[in-house]
CSV table of C-alpha atoms and ligand atoms in Angstrom, one decimal:
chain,number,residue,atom,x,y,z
A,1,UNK,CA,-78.4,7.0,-44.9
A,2,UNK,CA,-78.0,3.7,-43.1
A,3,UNK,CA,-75.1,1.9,-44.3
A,4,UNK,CA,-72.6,4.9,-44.7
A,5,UNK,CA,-73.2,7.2,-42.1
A,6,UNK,CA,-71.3,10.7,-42.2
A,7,UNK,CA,-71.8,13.4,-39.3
A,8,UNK,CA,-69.9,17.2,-39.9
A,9,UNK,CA,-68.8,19.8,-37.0
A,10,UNK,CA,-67.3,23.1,-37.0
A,11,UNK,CA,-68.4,27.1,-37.1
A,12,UNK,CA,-67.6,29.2,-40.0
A,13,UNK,CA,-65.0,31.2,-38.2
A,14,UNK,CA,-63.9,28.3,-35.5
A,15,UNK,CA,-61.0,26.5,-35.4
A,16,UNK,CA,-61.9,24.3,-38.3
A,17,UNK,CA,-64.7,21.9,-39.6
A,18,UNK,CA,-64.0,18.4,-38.8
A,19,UNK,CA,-65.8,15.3,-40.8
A,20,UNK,CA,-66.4,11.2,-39.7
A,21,UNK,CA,-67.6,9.1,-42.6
A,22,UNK,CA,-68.5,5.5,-41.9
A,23,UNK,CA,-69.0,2.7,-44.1
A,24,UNK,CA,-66.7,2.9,-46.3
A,25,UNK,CA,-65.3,-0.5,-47.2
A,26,UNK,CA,-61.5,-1.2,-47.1
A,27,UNK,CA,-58.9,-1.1,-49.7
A,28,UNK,CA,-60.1,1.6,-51.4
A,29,UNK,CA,-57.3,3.9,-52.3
A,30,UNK,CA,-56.9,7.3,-50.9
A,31,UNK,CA,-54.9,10.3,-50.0
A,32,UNK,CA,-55.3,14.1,-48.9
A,33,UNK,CA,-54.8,15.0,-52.4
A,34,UNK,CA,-58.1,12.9,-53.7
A,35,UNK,CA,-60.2,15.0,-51.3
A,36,UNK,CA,-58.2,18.8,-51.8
A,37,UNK,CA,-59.3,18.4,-55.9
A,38,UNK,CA,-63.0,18.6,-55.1
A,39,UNK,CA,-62.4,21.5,-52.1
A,40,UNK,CA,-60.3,23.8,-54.9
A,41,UNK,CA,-63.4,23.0,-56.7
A,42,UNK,CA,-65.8,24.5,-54.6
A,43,UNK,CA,-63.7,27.3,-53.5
A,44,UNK,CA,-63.4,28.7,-57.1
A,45,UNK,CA,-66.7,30.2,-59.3
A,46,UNK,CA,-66.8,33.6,-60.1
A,47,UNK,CA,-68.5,36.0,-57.3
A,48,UNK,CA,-67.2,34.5,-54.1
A,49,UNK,CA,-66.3,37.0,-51.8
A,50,UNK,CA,-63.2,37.9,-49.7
A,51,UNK,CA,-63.3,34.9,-47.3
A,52,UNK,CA,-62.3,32.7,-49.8
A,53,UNK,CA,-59.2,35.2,-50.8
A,54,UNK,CA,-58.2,34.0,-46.8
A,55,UNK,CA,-59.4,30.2,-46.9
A,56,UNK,CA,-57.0,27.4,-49.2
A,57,UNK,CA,-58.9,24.5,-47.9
A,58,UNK,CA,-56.6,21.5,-47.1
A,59,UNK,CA,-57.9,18.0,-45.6
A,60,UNK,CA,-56.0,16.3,-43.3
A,61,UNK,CA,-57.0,12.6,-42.4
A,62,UNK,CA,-56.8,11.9,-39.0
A,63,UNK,CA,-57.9,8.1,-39.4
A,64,UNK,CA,-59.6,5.4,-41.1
A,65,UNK,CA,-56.4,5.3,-43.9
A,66,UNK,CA,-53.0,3.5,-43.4
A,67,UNK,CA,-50.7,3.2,-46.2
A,68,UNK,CA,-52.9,5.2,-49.0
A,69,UNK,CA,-55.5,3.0,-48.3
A,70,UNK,CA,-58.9,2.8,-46.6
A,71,UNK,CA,-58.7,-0.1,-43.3
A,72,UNK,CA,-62.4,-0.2,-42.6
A,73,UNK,CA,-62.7,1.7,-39.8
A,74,UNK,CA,-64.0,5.4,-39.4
A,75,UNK,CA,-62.4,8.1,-41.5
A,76,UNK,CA,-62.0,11.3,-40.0
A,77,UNK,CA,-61.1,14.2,-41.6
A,78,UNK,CA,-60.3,17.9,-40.7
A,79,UNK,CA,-59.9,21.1,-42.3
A,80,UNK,CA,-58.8,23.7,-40.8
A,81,UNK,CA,-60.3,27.4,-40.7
A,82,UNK,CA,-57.6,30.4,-41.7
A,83,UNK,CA,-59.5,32.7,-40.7
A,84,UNK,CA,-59.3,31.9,-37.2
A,85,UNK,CA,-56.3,33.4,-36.6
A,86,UNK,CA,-58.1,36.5,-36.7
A,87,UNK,CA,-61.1,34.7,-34.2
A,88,UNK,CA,-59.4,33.2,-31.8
A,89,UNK,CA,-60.4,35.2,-29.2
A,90,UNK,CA,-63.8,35.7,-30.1
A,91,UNK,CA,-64.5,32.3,-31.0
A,92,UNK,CA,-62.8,30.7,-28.7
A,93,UNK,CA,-63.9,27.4,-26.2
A,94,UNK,CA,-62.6,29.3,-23.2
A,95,UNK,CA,-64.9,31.4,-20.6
A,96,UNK,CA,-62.3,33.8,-20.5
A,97,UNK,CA,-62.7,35.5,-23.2
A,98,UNK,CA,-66.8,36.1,-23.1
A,99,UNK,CA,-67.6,39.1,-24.0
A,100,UNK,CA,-64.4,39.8,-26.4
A,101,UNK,CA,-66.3,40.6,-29.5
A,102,UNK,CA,-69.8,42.6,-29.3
A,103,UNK,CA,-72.6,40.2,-29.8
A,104,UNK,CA,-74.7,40.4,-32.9
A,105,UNK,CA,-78.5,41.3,-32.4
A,106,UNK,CA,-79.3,42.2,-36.0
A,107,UNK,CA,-81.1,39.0,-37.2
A,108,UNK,CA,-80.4,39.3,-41.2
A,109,UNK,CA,-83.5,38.1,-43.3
A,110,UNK,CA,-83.7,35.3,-45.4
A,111,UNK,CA,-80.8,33.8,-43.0
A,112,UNK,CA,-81.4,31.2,-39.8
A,113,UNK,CA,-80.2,34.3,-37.6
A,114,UNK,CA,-84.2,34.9,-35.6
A,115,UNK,CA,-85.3,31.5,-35.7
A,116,UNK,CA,-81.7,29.6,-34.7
A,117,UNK,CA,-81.7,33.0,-31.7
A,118,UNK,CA,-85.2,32.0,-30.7
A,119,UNK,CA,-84.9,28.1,-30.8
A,120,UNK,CA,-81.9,28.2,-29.0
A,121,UNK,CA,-82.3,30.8,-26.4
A,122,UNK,CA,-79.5,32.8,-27.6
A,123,UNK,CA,-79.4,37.1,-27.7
A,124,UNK,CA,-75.8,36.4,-30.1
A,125,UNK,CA,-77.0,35.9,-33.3
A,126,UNK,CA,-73.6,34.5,-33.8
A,127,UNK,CA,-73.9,31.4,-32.0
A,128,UNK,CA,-76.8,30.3,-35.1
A,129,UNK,CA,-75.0,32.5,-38.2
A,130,UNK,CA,-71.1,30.4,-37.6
A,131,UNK,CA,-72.8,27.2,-37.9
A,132,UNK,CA,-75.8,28.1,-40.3
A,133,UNK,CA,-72.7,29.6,-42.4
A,134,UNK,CA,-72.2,27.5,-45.9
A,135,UNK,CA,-68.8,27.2,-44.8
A,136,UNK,CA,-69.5,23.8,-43.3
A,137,UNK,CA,-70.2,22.8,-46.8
A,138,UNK,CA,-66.4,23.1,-47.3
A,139,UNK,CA,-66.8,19.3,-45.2
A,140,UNK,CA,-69.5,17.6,-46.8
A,141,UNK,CA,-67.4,18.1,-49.9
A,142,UNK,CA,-64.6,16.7,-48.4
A,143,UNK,CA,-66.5,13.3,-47.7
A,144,UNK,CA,-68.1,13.2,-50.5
A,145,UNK,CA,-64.9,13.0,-52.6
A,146,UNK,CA,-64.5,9.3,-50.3
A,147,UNK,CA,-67.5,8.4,-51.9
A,148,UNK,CA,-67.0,9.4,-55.3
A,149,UNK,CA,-63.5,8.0,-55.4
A,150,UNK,CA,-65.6,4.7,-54.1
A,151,UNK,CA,-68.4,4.9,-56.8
A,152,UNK,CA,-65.1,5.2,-59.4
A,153,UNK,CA,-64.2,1.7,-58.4
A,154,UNK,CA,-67.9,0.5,-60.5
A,155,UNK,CA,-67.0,3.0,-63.3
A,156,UNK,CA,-69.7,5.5,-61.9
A,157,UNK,CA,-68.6,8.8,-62.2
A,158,UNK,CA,-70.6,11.9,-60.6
A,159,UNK,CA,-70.4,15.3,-62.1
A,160,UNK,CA,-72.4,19.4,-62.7
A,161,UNK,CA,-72.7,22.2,-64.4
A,162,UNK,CA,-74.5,25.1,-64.2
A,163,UNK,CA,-77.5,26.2,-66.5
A,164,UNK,CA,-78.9,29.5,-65.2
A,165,UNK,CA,-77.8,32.6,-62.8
A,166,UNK,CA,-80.0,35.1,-62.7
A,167,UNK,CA,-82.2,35.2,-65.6
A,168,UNK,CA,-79.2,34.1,-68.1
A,169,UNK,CA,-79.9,30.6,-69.0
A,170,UNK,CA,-77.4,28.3,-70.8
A,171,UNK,CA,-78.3,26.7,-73.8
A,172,UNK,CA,-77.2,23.3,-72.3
A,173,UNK,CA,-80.3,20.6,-72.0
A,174,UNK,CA,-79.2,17.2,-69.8
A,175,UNK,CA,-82.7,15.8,-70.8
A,176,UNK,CA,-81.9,14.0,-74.1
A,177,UNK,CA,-77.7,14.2,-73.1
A,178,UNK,CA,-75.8,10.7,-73.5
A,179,UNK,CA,-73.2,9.7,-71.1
A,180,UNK,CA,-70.4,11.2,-73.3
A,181,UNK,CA,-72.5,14.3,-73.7
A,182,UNK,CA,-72.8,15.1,-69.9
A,183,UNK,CA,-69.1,14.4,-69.6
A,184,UNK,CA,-68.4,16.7,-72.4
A,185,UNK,CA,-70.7,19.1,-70.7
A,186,UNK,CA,-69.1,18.6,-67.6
A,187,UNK,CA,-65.5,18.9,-69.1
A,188,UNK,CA,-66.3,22.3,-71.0
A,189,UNK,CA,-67.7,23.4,-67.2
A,190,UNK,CA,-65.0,22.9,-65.5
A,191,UNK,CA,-63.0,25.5,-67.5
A,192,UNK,CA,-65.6,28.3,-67.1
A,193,UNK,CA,-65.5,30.8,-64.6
A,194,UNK,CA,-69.2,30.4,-63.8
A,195,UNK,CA,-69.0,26.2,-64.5
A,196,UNK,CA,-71.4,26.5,-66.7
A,197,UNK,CA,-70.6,24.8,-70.5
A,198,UNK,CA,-72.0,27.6,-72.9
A,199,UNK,CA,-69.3,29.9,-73.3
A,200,UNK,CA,-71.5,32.5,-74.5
A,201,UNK,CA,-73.8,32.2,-71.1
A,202,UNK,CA,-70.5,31.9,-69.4
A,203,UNK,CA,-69.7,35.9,-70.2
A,204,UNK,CA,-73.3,36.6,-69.9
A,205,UNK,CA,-73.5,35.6,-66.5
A,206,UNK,CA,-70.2,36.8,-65.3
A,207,UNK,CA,-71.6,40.0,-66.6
A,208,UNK,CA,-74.5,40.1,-64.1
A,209,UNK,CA,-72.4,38.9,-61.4
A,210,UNK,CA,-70.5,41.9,-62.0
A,211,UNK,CA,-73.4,43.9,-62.2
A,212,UNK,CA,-75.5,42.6,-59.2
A,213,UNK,CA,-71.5,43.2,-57.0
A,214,UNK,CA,-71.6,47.0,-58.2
A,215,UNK,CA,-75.4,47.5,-57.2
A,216,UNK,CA,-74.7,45.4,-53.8
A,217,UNK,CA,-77.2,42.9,-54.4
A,218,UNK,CA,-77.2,39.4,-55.2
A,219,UNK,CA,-77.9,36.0,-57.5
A,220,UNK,CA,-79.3,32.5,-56.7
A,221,UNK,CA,-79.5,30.3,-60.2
A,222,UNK,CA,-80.0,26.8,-61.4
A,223,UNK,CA,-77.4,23.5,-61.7
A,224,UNK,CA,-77.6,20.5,-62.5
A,225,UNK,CA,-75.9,17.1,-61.3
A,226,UNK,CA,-75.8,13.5,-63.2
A,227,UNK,CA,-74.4,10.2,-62.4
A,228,UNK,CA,-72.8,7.9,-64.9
A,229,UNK,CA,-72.7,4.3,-65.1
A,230,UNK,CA,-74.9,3.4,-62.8
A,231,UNK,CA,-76.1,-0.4,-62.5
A,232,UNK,CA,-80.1,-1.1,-62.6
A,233,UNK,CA,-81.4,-1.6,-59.3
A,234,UNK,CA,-79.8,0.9,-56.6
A,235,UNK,CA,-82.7,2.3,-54.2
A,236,UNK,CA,-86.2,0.6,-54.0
A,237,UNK,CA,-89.9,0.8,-54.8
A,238,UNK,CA,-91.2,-1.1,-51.6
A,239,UNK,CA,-90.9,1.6,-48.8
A,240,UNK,CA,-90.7,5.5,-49.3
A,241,UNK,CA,-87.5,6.1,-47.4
A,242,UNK,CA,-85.8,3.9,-49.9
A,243,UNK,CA,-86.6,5.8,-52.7
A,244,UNK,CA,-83.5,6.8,-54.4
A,245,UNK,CA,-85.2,9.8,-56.0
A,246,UNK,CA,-86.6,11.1,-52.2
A,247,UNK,CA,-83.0,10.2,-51.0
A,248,UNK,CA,-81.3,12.6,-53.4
A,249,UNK,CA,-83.7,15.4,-53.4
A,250,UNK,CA,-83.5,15.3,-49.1
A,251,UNK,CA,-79.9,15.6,-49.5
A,252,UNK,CA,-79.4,18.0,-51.9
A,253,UNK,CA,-82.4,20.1,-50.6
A,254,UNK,CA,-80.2,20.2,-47.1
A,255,UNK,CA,-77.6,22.5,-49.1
A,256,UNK,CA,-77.8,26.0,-47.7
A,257,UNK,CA,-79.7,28.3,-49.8
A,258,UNK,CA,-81.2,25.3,-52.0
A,259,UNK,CA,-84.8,25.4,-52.3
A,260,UNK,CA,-86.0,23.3,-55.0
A,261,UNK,CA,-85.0,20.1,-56.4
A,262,UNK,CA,-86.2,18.3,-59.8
A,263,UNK,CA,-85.5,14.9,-61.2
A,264,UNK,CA,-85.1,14.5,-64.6
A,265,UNK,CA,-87.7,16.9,-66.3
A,266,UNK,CA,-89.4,17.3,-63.0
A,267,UNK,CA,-91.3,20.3,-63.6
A,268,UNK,CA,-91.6,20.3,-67.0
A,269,UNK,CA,-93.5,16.9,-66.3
A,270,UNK,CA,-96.6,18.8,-65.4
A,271,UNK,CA,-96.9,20.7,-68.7
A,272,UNK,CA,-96.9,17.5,-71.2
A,273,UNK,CA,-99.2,15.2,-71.6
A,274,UNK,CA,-98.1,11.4,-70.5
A,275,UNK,CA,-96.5,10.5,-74.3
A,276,UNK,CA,-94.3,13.1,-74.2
A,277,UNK,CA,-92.9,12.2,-70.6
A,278,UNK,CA,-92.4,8.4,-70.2
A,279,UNK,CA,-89.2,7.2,-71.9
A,280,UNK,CA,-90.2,4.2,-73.8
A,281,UNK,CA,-88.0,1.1,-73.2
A,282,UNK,CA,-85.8,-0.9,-76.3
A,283,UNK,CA,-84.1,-3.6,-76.4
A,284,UNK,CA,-80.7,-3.4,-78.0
A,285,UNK,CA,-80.2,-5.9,-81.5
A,286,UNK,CA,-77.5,-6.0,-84.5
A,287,UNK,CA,-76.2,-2.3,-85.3
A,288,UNK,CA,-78.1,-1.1,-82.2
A,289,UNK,CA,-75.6,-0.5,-79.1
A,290,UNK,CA,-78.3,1.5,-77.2
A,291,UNK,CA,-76.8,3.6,-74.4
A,292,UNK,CA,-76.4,3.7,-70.8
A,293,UNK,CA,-75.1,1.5,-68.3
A,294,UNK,CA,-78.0,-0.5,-68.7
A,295,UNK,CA,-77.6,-1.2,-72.2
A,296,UNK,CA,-74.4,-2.9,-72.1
A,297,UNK,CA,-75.2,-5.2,-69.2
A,298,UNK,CA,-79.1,-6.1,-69.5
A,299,UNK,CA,-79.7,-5.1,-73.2
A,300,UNK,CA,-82.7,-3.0,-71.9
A,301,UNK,CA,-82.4,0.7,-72.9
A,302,UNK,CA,-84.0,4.6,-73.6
A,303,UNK,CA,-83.8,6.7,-76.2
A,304,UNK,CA,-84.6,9.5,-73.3
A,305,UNK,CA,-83.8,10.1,-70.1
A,306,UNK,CA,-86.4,12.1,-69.0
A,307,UNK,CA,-86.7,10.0,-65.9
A,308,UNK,CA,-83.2,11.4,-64.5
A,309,UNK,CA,-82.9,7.8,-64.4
A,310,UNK,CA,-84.8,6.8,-61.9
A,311,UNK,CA,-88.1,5.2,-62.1
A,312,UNK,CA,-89.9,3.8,-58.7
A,313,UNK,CA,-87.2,5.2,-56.3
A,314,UNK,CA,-84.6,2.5,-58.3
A,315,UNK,CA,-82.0,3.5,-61.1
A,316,UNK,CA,-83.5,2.5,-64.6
A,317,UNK,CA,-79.8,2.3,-65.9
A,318,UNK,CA,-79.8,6.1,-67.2
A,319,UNK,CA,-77.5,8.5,-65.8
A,320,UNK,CA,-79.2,9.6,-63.1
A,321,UNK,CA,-80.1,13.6,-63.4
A,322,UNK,CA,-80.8,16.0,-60.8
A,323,UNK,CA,-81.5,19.9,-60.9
A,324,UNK,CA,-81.6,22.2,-58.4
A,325,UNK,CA,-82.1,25.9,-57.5
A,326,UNK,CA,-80.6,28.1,-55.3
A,327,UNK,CA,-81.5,31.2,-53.5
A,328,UNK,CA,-79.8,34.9,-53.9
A,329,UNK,CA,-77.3,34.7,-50.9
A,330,UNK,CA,-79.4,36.7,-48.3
A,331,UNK,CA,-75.9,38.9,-47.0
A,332,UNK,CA,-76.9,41.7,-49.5
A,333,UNK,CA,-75.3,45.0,-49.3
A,334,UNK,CA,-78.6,46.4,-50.3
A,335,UNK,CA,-80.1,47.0,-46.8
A,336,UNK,CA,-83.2,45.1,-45.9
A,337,UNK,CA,-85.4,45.3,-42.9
A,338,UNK,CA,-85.3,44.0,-39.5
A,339,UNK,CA,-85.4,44.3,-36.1
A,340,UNK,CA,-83.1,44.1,-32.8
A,341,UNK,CA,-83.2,41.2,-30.8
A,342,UNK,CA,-82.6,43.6,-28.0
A,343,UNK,CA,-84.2,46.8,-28.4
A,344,UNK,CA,-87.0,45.4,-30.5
A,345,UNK,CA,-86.1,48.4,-32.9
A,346,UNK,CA,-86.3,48.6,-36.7
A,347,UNK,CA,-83.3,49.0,-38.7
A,348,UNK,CA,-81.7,47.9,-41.8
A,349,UNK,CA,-79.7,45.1,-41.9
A,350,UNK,CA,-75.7,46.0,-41.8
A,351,UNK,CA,-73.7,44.5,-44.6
A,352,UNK,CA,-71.0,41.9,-43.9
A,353,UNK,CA,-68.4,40.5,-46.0
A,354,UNK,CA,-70.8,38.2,-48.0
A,355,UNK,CA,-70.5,36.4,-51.5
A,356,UNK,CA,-72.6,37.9,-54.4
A,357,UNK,CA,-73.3,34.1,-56.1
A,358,UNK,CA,-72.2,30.9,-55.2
A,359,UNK,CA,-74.1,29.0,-57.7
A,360,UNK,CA,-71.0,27.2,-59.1
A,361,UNK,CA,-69.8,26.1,-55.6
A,362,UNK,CA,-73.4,25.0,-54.3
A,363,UNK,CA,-73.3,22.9,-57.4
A,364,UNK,CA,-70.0,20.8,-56.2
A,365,UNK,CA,-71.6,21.0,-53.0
A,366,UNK,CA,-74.5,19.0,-54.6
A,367,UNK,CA,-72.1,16.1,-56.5
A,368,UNK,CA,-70.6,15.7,-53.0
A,369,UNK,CA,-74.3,15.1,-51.9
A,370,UNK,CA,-75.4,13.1,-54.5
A,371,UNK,CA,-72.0,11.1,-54.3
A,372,UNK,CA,-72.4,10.2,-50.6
A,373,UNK,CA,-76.2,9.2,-51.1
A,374,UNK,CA,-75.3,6.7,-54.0
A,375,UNK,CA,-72.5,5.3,-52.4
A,376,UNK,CA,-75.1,4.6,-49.6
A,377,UNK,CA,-77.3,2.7,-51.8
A,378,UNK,CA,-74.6,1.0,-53.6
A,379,UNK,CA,-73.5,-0.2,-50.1
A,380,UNK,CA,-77.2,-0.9,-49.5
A,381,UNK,CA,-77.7,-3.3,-52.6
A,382,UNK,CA,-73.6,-4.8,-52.8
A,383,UNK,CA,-72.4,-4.9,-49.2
A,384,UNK,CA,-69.0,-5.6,-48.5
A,385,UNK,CA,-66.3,-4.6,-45.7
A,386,UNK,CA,-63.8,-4.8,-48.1
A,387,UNK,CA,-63.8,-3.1,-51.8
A,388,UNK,CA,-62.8,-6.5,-53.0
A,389,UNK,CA,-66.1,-8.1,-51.6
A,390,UNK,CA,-68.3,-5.2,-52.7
A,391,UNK,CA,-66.5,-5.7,-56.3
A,392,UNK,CA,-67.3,-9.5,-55.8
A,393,UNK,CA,-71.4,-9.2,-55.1
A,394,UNK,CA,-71.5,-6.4,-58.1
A,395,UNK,CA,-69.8,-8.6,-60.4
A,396,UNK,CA,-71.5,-11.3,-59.3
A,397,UNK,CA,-75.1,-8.9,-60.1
A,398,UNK,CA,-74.0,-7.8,-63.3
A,399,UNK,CA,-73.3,-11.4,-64.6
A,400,UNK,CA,-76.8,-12.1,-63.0
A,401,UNK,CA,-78.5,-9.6,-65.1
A,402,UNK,CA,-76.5,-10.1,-68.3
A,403,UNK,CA,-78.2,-13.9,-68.5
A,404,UNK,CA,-81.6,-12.0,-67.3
B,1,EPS,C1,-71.0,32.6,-45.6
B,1,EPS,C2,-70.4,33.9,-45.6
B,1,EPS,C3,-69.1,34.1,-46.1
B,1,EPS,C4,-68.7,33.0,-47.1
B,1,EPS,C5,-68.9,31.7,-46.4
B,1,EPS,C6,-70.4,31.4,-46.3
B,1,EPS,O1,-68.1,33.9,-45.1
B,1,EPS,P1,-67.6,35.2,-44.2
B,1,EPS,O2,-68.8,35.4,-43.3
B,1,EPS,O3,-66.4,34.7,-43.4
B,1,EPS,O4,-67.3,36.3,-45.1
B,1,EPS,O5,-67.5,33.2,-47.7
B,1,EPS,O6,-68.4,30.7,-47.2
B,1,EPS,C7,-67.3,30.1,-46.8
B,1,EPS,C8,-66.5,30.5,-45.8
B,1,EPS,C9,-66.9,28.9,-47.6
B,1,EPS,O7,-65.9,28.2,-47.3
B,1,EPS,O8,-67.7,28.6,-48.5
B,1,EPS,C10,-72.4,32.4,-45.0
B,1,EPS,O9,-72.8,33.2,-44.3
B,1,EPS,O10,-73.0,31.3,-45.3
């Protein structure tokens, strides 16, 4: 990310995670409120565990906004940490309290615990786990609701849902799904307890959450994240770190736990032959509105999207479509093995307070993502220091390509 540049701090049990976003033009309206929508959001989702019975996440801006609106300069933004009331001591800056709370030397698998202790030269497992924690994500979320509320100034809109946990899949496709369809998709997710739209999955799924809580174990599962209204043109064929597609998958595959990332069909591309993968391009005439952004400013159009609407690292115009999957949350009450840092003995891994999925949040986590990284290349391809001027040079693009 070159022309917004965002940098998070903060431990999972510290004082509080602290966020500076950069880039962002002025005039673009914005309050605490805009940002605390998005972090409800990825507090909720059925299977969270007791931490977030603790946490109501709250962002204060500490700059970069006067008067409700953005002044050009960095915004910083801070949410504080509940639980540190019961850390203070034991997370605290100050020497004096070394040695407060007993160290951890049980490196948990599947978790950065040995590799972070061995990198870092540390025997407390804690000084990797409190910053390896997800709870950081609480932050990334937090900018990335500046950036959507930017990309909502162009009419794009960035939303997901999620299709699998465990091995309940939804019945919900994105593949062949029309703006409206994704929104509706979107709208219906929002009101389940798992976010995802088929109610019938919805149950399903809860069902196994509730299971894989009573055995102590837990679920990873599949989401998926779009973009609407998109212009033509954002990202770019002629060097491979400004692909769009590359950009996107880096920042969603940075998500804790994520560990695969698809565009459009992705996978599914290696199983058909070539005519049953390339979205053939139309050009819209009388009776024939087509669909997409692209439609209605170049004429240019799909009947599929199986592109995730991106074609040489540049949006084709389609609402751009990314899936992702996520791992089982490695905290498992279900002991696994390990071994001391100090004693070099086996044992199995002790159970902390741990979440059994957090499918649905990872997937808010992932519009947050998505949001900053097409904000970037919107900034990229319109420029501006104010949103007036980036409204200008868009404008200005659109009339360009309507005469194309
Ligand atoms: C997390 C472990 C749990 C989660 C946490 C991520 O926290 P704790 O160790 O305090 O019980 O609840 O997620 C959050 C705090 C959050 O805000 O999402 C982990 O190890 O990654």
């Amino acid at each position: 990310m070159s022309f917004l540049k965002f940098i998070t701090s903060g431990e999972s049990h510290g004082r509080g995670l602290t966020g500076i976003i950069e880039g962002i033009p002025s005039g673009l309206g914005l309050s605490a409120e805009d940002i605390d929508i998005d972090l409800r959001r990825r507090q909720g989702g059925h299977g969270r565990g007791g931490r977030m019975k603790i946490e109501t996440d709250h962002a204060e801006i500490l700059s970069g906004v006067r008067w409700g609106r953005t002044i050009g300069s960095p915004v910083c933004l801070v949410i504080e940490n509940r639980d540190w009331k019961n850390w203070s001591e034991g997370m605290s800056a100050e020497a004096r309290y070394q040695g407060s709370i007993k160290p951890v030397t049980k490196p948990r698998p599947g978790h950065a615990d040995l590799s972070g202790a061995l990198k870092y030269n540390h025997t407390d497992v804690r000084n990797i786990l409190e910053r390896s924690s997800a709870r950081e994500t609480a932050m990334r979320v937090g900018l990335g609701a500046i950036a959507k509320k930017f990309l909502l100034e162009f009419g794009a809109s960035v939303g997901s849902y999620v299709v699998q946990i465990g091995s309940q899949k939804a019945a919900a496709s994105s593949q062949q799904a029309t703006e409206d369809r994704l929104m509706k998709q979107f709208r219906a997710a929002e009101k389940s307890s798992v976010r995802c739209p088929d109610a019938t999955a919805s149950k399903k799924m809860v069902a196994l959450i509730d299971k894989a809580m009573k055995e102590g174990n837990s679920l990873g599962g599949i989401f998926e994240v779009f973009v609407t209204g998109l212009p033509v043109g954002l990202g770019s064929h002629i060097q491979w770190d400004r692909k769009l597609d590359g950009r996107l998958a880096q920042a969603v595959m940075s998500i804790q736990a994520i560990k695969g990332v698809e565009v459009g069909l992705g996978f599914e591309m290696g199983r058909r032959p070539g005519s049953q993968v390339m979205d053939e391009i139309f050009y819209k005439g009388s009776g024939d509105k087509g669909q997409g952004a692209s439609a209605e400013t170049t004429g240019f159009y799909r009947k599929t999207n199986n592109a995730g609407g991106i074609e040489g690292g540049m949006t084709n115009g389609m609402p751009v479509l990314i899936r992702a999957v996520m791992k089982p949350i490695p905290t498992l009450k279900k002991a696994l093995q390990s071994v001391d840092l100090g004693t070099k003995k086996p044992f199995a891994a002790a159970y902390e307070r741990s979440d059994t999925c957090a499918v649905p949040a990872a997937a808010v986590v992932a519009e947050a993502m998505t949001a900053l990284i097409i904000a970037d290349a919107f900034l990229e391809k319109f420029g501006g220091d104010s949103i007036k001027e980036t409204m200008r040079n868009y404008e200005l693009y659109l009339k360009y390509l309507r005469k194309f």
